Short mmCIF file of C-alpha atoms and ligand atoms in Angstrom, two decimals:
data_model
loop_
_atom_site.label_atom_id
_atom_site.label_comp_id
_atom_site.label_asym_id
_atom_site.label_seq_id
_atom_site.Cartn_x
_atom_site.Cartn_y
_atom_site.Cartn_z
CA UNK E 1 126.90 61.61 113.19
CA UNK E 2 124.35 63.62 111.39
CA UNK E 3 122.57 65.80 112.35
CA UNK E 4 118.92 67.17 110.69
CA UNK E 5 118.37 71.04 111.04
CA UNK E 6 114.46 71.94 111.84
CA UNK E 7 112.67 74.64 112.37
CA UNK E 8 109.23 76.78 111.24
CA UNK E 9 110.73 78.71 107.89
CA UNK E 10 112.56 81.41 108.15
CA UNK E 11 114.34 80.95 112.03
CA UNK E 12 117.80 81.05 110.85
CA UNK E 13 118.26 77.24 109.71
CA UNK E 14 120.35 77.81 107.08
CA UNK E 15 122.42 81.03 109.08
CA UNK E 16 123.36 78.09 111.36
CA UNK E 17 124.11 75.84 108.97
CA UNK E 18 126.41 77.80 107.17
CA UNK E 19 128.06 78.52 110.22
CA UNK E 20 128.73 75.38 111.25
CA UNK E 21 129.79 73.57 108.23
CA UNK E 22 131.56 76.93 106.84
CA UNK E 23 129.13 76.60 103.48
CA UNK E 24 128.01 79.23 101.76
CA UNK E 25 124.14 77.89 101.26
CA UNK E 26 121.80 80.60 99.98
CA UNK E 27 119.87 82.55 103.53
CA UNK E 28 116.32 84.29 103.14
CA UNK E 29 114.92 82.05 100.30
CA UNK E 30 111.83 82.78 102.16
CA UNK E 31 109.10 79.68 101.65
CA UNK E 32 111.32 77.40 99.39
CA UNK E 33 110.09 74.08 100.42
CA UNK E 34 112.08 72.36 97.99
CA UNK E 35 115.70 70.36 98.63
CA UNK E 36 117.86 70.72 101.15
CA UNK E 37 121.97 71.00 102.05
CA UNK E 38 124.49 68.65 103.52
CA UNK E 39 127.83 69.53 105.00
CA UNK E 40 130.36 68.29 106.82
CA UNK E 41 132.58 69.65 109.94
CA UNK E 42 135.54 68.28 111.31
CA UNK E 43 134.69 68.19 115.43
CA UNK E 44 137.93 70.46 116.89
CA UNK E 45 139.23 68.55 119.60
CA UNK E 46 142.73 69.85 121.93
CA UNK E 47 143.31 67.06 122.60
CA UNK E 48 144.28 65.98 119.34
CA UNK E 49 146.62 68.46 119.41
CA UNK E 50 147.75 67.12 122.88
CA UNK E 51 148.98 63.61 121.69
CA UNK E 52 149.76 64.80 118.21
CA UNK E 53 153.36 66.13 120.52
CA UNK E 54 153.65 62.91 121.82
CA UNK E 55 152.89 61.01 119.10
CA UNK E 56 154.19 62.91 116.44
CA UNK E 57 151.60 61.31 113.65
CA UNK E 58 152.12 61.66 109.10
CA UNK E 59 148.23 61.97 109.87
CA UNK E 60 145.49 63.28 111.97
CA UNK E 61 142.01 62.78 111.67
CA UNK E 62 139.46 64.16 113.83
CA UNK E 63 136.13 62.72 113.58
CA UNK E 64 133.14 64.45 112.06
CA UNK E 65 129.57 65.79 111.46
CA UNK E 66 127.35 65.77 108.88
CA UNK E 67 124.88 68.68 109.28
CA UNK E 68 121.54 68.58 107.17
CA UNK E 69 120.16 71.92 106.81
CA UNK E 70 116.16 71.45 105.21
CA UNK E 71 113.45 73.49 104.35
CA UNK E 72 111.46 75.72 106.36
CA UNK E 73 108.37 73.53 108.22
CA UNK E 74 104.80 75.49 108.81
CA UNK E 75 101.77 74.27 110.50
CA UNK E 76 99.79 71.91 108.49
CA UNK E 77 102.76 71.13 106.03
CA UNK E 78 103.23 67.74 106.75
CA UNK E 79 99.74 66.56 107.03
CA UNK E 80 99.13 68.93 103.35
CA UNK E 81 101.89 66.77 102.27
CA UNK E 82 103.56 70.36 101.78
CA UNK E 83 107.40 69.41 101.86
CA UNK E 84 108.80 67.19 98.80
CA UNK E 85 108.75 63.68 100.17
CA UNK E 86 112.62 63.06 99.87
CA UNK E 87 113.35 66.05 102.55
CA UNK E 88 111.60 63.93 104.69
CA UNK E 89 113.25 60.85 103.79
CA UNK E 90 116.32 62.62 104.54
CA UNK E 91 115.33 63.33 108.16
CA UNK E 92 114.87 59.68 108.34
CA UNK E 93 118.14 58.85 108.32
CA UNK E 94 119.79 61.58 110.89
CA UNK E 95 120.42 60.18 114.28
CA UNK E 96 119.11 63.23 116.23
CA UNK E 97 117.49 66.51 115.22
CA UNK E 98 118.31 70.28 116.12
CA UNK E 99 115.04 72.16 116.42
CA UNK E 100 115.93 76.19 115.31
CA UNK E 101 113.87 78.67 117.73
CA UNK E 102 113.43 81.76 116.53
CA UNK E 103 113.73 84.09 119.36
CA UNK E 104 114.79 87.48 117.64
CA UNK E 105 113.04 90.55 117.32
CA UNK E 106 112.99 91.97 113.80
CA UNK E 107 110.28 93.82 112.05
CA UNK E 108 112.56 92.80 108.65
CA UNK E 109 112.80 89.21 108.71
CA UNK E 110 108.62 88.15 108.84
CA UNK E 111 107.58 85.14 111.36
CA UNK E 112 105.03 83.04 109.42
CA UNK E 113 102.71 82.92 112.21
CA UNK E 114 102.54 86.88 113.16
CA UNK E 115 104.92 87.31 116.53
CA UNK E 116 107.88 85.67 117.73
CA UNK E 117 106.60 82.79 120.11
CA UNK E 118 109.05 80.41 120.97
CA UNK E 119 106.61 78.47 123.22
CA UNK E 120 103.71 77.95 120.36
CA UNK E 121 106.54 77.58 118.18
CA UNK E 122 108.29 74.70 119.76
CA UNK E 123 104.84 73.17 120.14
CA UNK E 124 104.55 73.66 116.17
CA UNK E 125 107.08 71.80 115.65
CA UNK E 126 106.07 68.88 118.20
CA UNK E 127 102.88 68.45 116.51
CA UNK E 128 104.57 68.41 112.38
CA UNK E 129 106.66 65.82 113.56
CA UNK E 130 104.07 63.73 115.16
CA UNK E 131 102.22 63.79 112.06
CA UNK E 132 104.95 62.27 109.87
CA UNK E 133 105.59 59.61 112.47
CA UNK E 134 101.94 59.23 112.75
CA UNK E 135 101.11 58.97 108.57
CA UNK E 136 103.78 55.89 108.25
CA UNK E 137 102.29 54.38 111.45
CA UNK E 138 98.76 54.06 109.91
CA UNK E 139 100.19 53.06 106.63
CA UNK E 140 102.37 50.18 108.09
CA UNK E 141 99.57 49.00 110.78
CA UNK E 142 96.66 48.41 107.99
CA UNK E 143 99.12 46.66 105.94
CA UNK E 144 100.17 44.91 109.02
CA UNK E 145 96.51 43.68 110.12
CA UNK E 146 96.12 42.25 106.62
CA UNK E 147 99.28 40.25 107.05
CA UNK E 148 98.01 38.61 110.31
CA UNK E 149 94.61 38.20 109.08
CA UNK E 150 95.88 35.35 106.95
CA UNK E 151 98.70 33.79 109.74
CA UNK E 152 99.63 34.87 113.02
CA UNK E 153 103.65 35.72 113.32
CA UNK E 154 105.30 36.81 116.49
CA UNK E 155 107.08 39.31 115.38
CA UNK E 156 105.03 40.93 113.28
CA UNK E 157 102.20 40.96 116.14
CA UNK E 158 105.01 42.41 118.90
CA UNK E 159 105.52 45.46 116.26
CA UNK E 160 102.12 45.85 115.68
CA UNK E 161 101.08 46.10 119.65
CA UNK E 162 104.26 48.71 119.96
CA UNK E 163 103.27 50.43 116.70
CA UNK E 164 100.23 50.95 118.85
CA UNK E 165 101.55 52.33 121.67
CA UNK E 166 103.48 54.09 119.40
CA UNK E 167 100.36 55.66 118.34
CA UNK E 168 98.32 56.20 121.25
CA UNK E 169 101.23 58.19 122.41
CA UNK E 170 102.07 60.31 119.33
CA UNK E 171 97.97 61.70 119.66
CA UNK E 172 98.51 62.14 123.05
CA UNK E 173 101.09 64.56 122.59
CA UNK E 174 103.77 62.47 123.70
CA UNK E 175 107.23 62.01 120.71
CA UNK E 176 108.69 58.28 120.72
CA UNK E 177 111.34 59.22 122.45
CA UNK E 178 109.32 60.13 125.63
CA UNK E 179 107.49 56.78 125.77
CA UNK E 180 110.42 55.19 127.08
CA UNK E 181 110.37 51.47 124.91
CA UNK E 182 111.84 48.58 126.19
CA UNK E 183 114.96 48.03 123.91
CA UNK E 184 113.82 45.08 122.62
CA UNK E 185 110.75 47.01 121.79
CA UNK E 186 112.45 49.83 120.18
CA UNK E 187 114.35 47.64 117.91
CA UNK E 188 111.22 46.35 116.41
CA UNK E 189 110.26 49.91 114.81
CA UNK E 190 114.49 51.15 114.35
CA UNK E 191 113.62 50.65 110.97
CA UNK E 192 111.15 53.62 110.47
CA UNK E 193 113.42 56.74 111.39
CA UNK E 194 110.45 57.73 113.58
CA UNK E 195 111.21 61.41 114.05
CA UNK E 196 110.17 62.09 117.48
CA UNK E 197 112.31 58.72 117.97
CA UNK E 198 114.97 60.36 117.57
CA UNK E 199 116.51 62.85 119.95
CA UNK E 200 116.18 66.49 120.18
CA UNK E 201 117.87 69.05 120.63
CA UNK E 202 116.76 72.47 120.77
CA UNK E 203 119.16 75.52 119.82
CA UNK E 204 117.24 79.26 120.80
CA UNK E 205 118.28 81.66 117.90
CA UNK E 206 118.31 84.97 119.91
CA UNK E 207 119.14 88.66 118.69
CA UNK E 208 122.90 89.57 118.44
CA UNK E 209 122.25 91.92 120.93
CA UNK E 210 119.95 89.97 122.63
CA UNK E 211 122.79 87.43 124.06
CA UNK E 212 122.69 88.51 127.66
CA UNK E 213 119.52 87.27 127.81
CA UNK E 214 120.59 83.44 126.95
CA UNK E 215 120.06 81.84 130.27
CA UNK E 216 116.83 83.12 130.63
CA UNK E 217 115.57 81.91 127.23
CA UNK E 218 116.90 78.79 127.92
CA UNK E 219 115.50 78.66 131.42
CA UNK E 220 111.82 79.27 130.09
CA UNK E 221 112.43 76.53 127.65
CA UNK E 222 110.18 73.37 127.95
CA UNK E 223 113.91 72.16 127.64
CA UNK E 224 114.24 72.63 131.24
CA UNK E 225 111.16 69.89 131.95
CA UNK E 226 112.49 67.72 129.57
CA UNK E 227 115.47 66.91 130.79
CA UNK E 228 116.75 67.92 127.39
CA UNK E 229 119.55 69.71 126.02
CA UNK E 230 119.07 73.79 124.91
CA UNK E 231 121.37 76.41 123.83
CA UNK E 232 121.39 79.91 122.60
CA UNK E 233 123.25 81.19 120.20
CA UNK E 234 123.08 83.86 117.26
CA UNK E 235 122.72 82.42 114.42
CA UNK E 236 123.35 85.41 111.78
CA UNK E 237 126.35 86.74 113.68
CA UNK E 238 128.00 83.42 113.77
CA UNK E 239 127.67 83.23 110.11
CA UNK E 240 129.72 86.38 109.99
CA UNK E 241 132.03 85.53 112.11
CA UNK E 242 132.90 82.71 110.11
CA UNK E 243 133.85 84.74 107.08
CA UNK E 244 135.89 86.54 109.37
CA UNK E 245 139.85 85.28 109.45
CA UNK E 246 140.15 83.62 113.33
CA UNK E 247 142.09 86.21 115.25
CA UNK E 248 139.53 88.73 114.02
CA UNK E 249 136.70 86.62 114.81
CA UNK E 250 138.30 86.19 118.55
CA UNK E 251 138.82 89.94 119.13
CA UNK E 252 135.25 90.26 118.34
CA UNK E 253 134.11 86.88 120.26
CA UNK E 254 136.02 88.80 123.22
CA UNK E 255 133.95 92.15 122.39
CA UNK E 256 131.03 90.81 122.68
CA UNK E 257 131.41 88.16 125.60
CA UNK E 258 130.99 85.47 123.97
CA UNK E 259 133.27 82.85 125.48
CA UNK E 260 133.32 79.30 123.38
CA UNK E 261 132.35 79.83 119.50
CA UNK E 262 128.73 78.16 118.82
CA UNK E 263 130.16 75.61 116.56
CA UNK E 264 131.89 74.13 119.61
CA UNK E 265 128.64 74.16 122.19
CA UNK E 266 126.60 72.77 119.09
CA UNK E 267 128.79 70.25 119.01
CA UNK E 268 129.66 69.23 122.52
CA UNK E 269 125.74 69.18 122.89
CA UNK E 270 125.20 67.44 120.02
CA UNK E 271 127.28 64.56 121.73
CA UNK E 272 125.64 65.36 125.09
CA UNK E 273 122.22 64.82 123.17
CA UNK E 274 123.21 61.45 121.53
CA UNK E 275 125.21 59.83 124.91
CA UNK E 276 128.57 59.60 122.27
CA UNK E 277 132.25 60.04 123.40
CA UNK E 278 135.54 60.12 121.82
CA UNK E 279 138.48 57.51 121.46
CA UNK E 280 142.06 57.90 120.05
CA UNK E 281 143.89 55.48 118.30
CA UNK E 282 147.10 55.55 116.46
CA UNK E 283 147.39 52.99 113.95
CA UNK E 284 150.45 53.81 111.24
CA UNK E 285 151.34 56.75 111.78
CA UNK E 286 147.63 58.17 111.63
CA UNK E 287 146.30 59.20 115.25
CA UNK E 288 142.56 59.55 114.92
CA UNK E 289 139.66 60.33 116.82
CA UNK E 290 136.31 58.12 116.30
CA UNK E 291 132.84 57.98 117.96
CA UNK E 292 131.51 55.81 120.16
CA UNK E 293 128.11 55.38 122.73
CA UNK E 294 128.63 55.68 125.92
CA UNK E 295 128.73 52.58 128.00
CA UNK E 296 130.33 50.74 124.55
CA UNK E 297 132.74 47.85 125.19
CA UNK E 298 136.68 47.98 124.09
CA UNK E 299 134.85 45.27 121.38
CA UNK E 300 132.68 47.59 119.89
CA UNK E 301 135.80 50.42 119.71
CA UNK E 302 137.68 47.68 117.52
CA UNK E 303 133.86 46.67 115.72
CA UNK E 304 134.22 50.57 114.78
CA UNK E 305 138.18 50.25 113.55
CA UNK E 306 137.70 47.22 111.28
CA UNK E 307 135.61 43.97 111.58
CA UNK E 308 138.79 41.79 111.92
CA UNK E 309 140.15 43.64 114.90
CA UNK E 310 136.54 42.84 116.53
CA UNK E 311 136.94 39.28 115.31
CA UNK E 312 140.62 38.58 116.17
CA UNK E 313 140.20 40.68 119.44
CA UNK E 314 142.59 39.93 121.65
CA UNK E 315 142.57 42.16 124.36
CA UNK E 316 143.28 46.39 124.58
CA UNK E 317 146.04 48.83 125.83
CA UNK E 318 144.23 51.22 127.21
CA UNK E 319 145.26 55.06 128.87
CA UNK E 320 143.62 58.10 129.60
CA UNK E 321 144.77 60.98 127.13
CA UNK E 322 145.29 63.24 129.90
CA UNK E 323 147.62 60.46 131.74
CA UNK E 324 149.66 59.39 128.41
CA UNK E 325 150.09 63.41 128.18
CA UNK E 326 151.76 63.40 131.86
CA UNK E 327 153.73 61.15 130.85
CA UNK E 328 155.12 61.68 128.14
CA UNK E 329 155.11 58.14 125.84
CA UNK E 330 153.71 55.07 125.94
CA UNK E 331 156.61 53.51 126.91
CA UNK E 332 157.01 55.64 130.19
CA UNK E 333 153.30 55.32 130.72
CA UNK E 334 153.88 51.46 130.29
CA UNK E 335 156.95 51.36 133.31
CA UNK E 336 154.29 52.75 136.11
CA UNK E 337 152.12 50.88 135.45
CA UNK E 338 149.26 53.76 133.68
CA UNK E 339 148.60 51.39 130.41
CA UNK E 340 146.11 49.19 131.32
CA UNK E 341 145.57 45.70 129.46
CA UNK E 342 141.73 45.65 129.53
CA UNK E 343 139.57 42.89 127.90
CA UNK E 344 136.90 42.80 125.13
CA UNK E 345 134.11 43.89 128.01
CA UNK E 346 136.07 46.58 129.50
CA UNK E 347 133.75 50.02 129.13
CA UNK E 348 135.49 52.47 127.18
CA UNK E 349 135.81 55.76 128.81
CA UNK E 350 135.76 59.01 127.53
CA UNK E 351 139.51 60.17 126.29
CA UNK E 352 140.53 56.54 125.88
CA UNK E 353 143.74 56.01 123.89
CA UNK E 354 143.11 52.28 122.56
CA UNK E 355 145.84 49.88 121.48
CA UNK E 356 144.06 46.47 120.01
CA UNK E 357 146.16 44.16 119.74
CA UNK E 358 144.06 41.31 117.64
CA UNK E 359 144.96 37.45 115.70
CA UNK E 360 143.23 36.97 112.68
N1 GTP R 1 117.77 90.02 113.06
C1 GTP R 1 118.54 88.47 113.02
N2 GTP R 1 118.36 87.63 111.58
C2 GTP R 1 118.34 86.55 111.46
C3 GTP R 1 119.29 85.88 112.78
N3 GTP R 1 119.45 84.40 111.71
C4 GTP R 1 119.28 84.96 110.70
N4 GTP R 1 118.56 85.63 110.27
C5 GTP R 1 117.96 86.53 108.87
O1 GTP R 1 116.17 85.81 109.08
C6 GTP R 1 116.20 85.49 107.85
C7 GTP R 1 116.25 83.91 107.37
O2 GTP R 1 117.36 83.51 107.40
P1 GTP R 1 118.24 81.70 107.17
O3 GTP R 1 119.35 81.22 107.46
O4 GTP R 1 117.39 81.89 105.73
O5 GTP R 1 116.11 81.10 107.87
P2 GTP R 1 115.90 79.84 107.61
O6 GTP R 1 115.86 78.53 108.59
O7 GTP R 1 116.81 78.95 106.51
O8 GTP R 1 114.62 79.78 106.20
P3 GTP R 1 113.95 78.43 105.30
O9 GTP R 1 115.19 77.90 104.58
O10 GTP R 1 112.90 79.93 104.10
O11 GTP R 1 112.91 78.11 106.29
C8 GTP R 1 117.61 86.23 106.66
O12 GTP R 1 117.04 86.92 106.39
C9 GTP R 1 118.66 85.75 108.02
O13 GTP R 1 119.55 87.22 108.16
C10 GTP R 1 119.59 86.69 113.43
O14 GTP R 1 120.06 85.99 114.95
N5 GTP R 1 118.91 87.73 114.12
MG1 MG R 2 116.85 77.50 104.88
#
């Protein structure tokens, strides 16, 4: 899973990126319109530790999330091609976007548009992302018109109809994700990696002295109307906390009244935004966590692990991790009837431990 961090210049994207990925990318490099940082973070999961006590594996492999931190986007940047082309290309590859919105007051850190105004900034970035998509749509529509003049190809005509719907929506201020395209329509434009089609998460960067305003901030955000995940954190504080050792950071968090690390909250929100769940496997002494989309089946899970497993799928021995931990072993679980035999159409639940039986 890959998440792109976007936002205006100087809002704390790189500070957050450093906190999330334990990186040391340079912060405060204002107006650099080039380049991006990529980093990876292993998803902390307490369930792995609990399962580890049962299986005593040689190796434990958590899932990971990649974050891409790009240069700040200002109003008009996309239209003026003010961003390096590679940056947008990089963003088209991500699974979801996180918009970092400046909400901290600090006279020492200038705001490109003069003052701190989260609502305005959210709109600015929405418009820039829409512009980036419209550019691609216009080019593609021109090409499709030329191709369809000489011959009628139903698939291309369908694509043109979908693109025209997207264009109309975007021009009226509606992101492609909010057009509620049918799965078939969605598939016909999947290859373009439209930015406004990607799930979006809002992250308000508040000052370290304003952590008690977090709820109010979220309630005021358009996320509440648009059924969108929103969270608040202090990027600079989180970055500084990652430089302390774990114990010190914990004490500090307690002092500040912060229960969970922002890292954990960003990861949770990313999973929810993307509709992802986790399942576990134990294969030749390796305990491993995997991600799957909500609603996917045991066959999809097998496919995620290895195509051979999907091809020769027989059944999935399934148990919820908490039941397994309670039983203490797979043998006890089997004896007490908690280990279920599921077929390929079984919908995997978050926290399932799966043993795929297959034959190739
Ligand atoms: N007061 C305060 N300053 C912050 C906070 N987060 C970031 N900053 C400061 O804001 C400046 C910009 O931070 P960056 O993390 O580089 O911001 P950015 O969004 O990556 O900036 P660009 O890459 O130029 O678009 C730095 O001087 C940070 O120290 C915060 O929560 N509070
Ligand atoms: Mg930066």
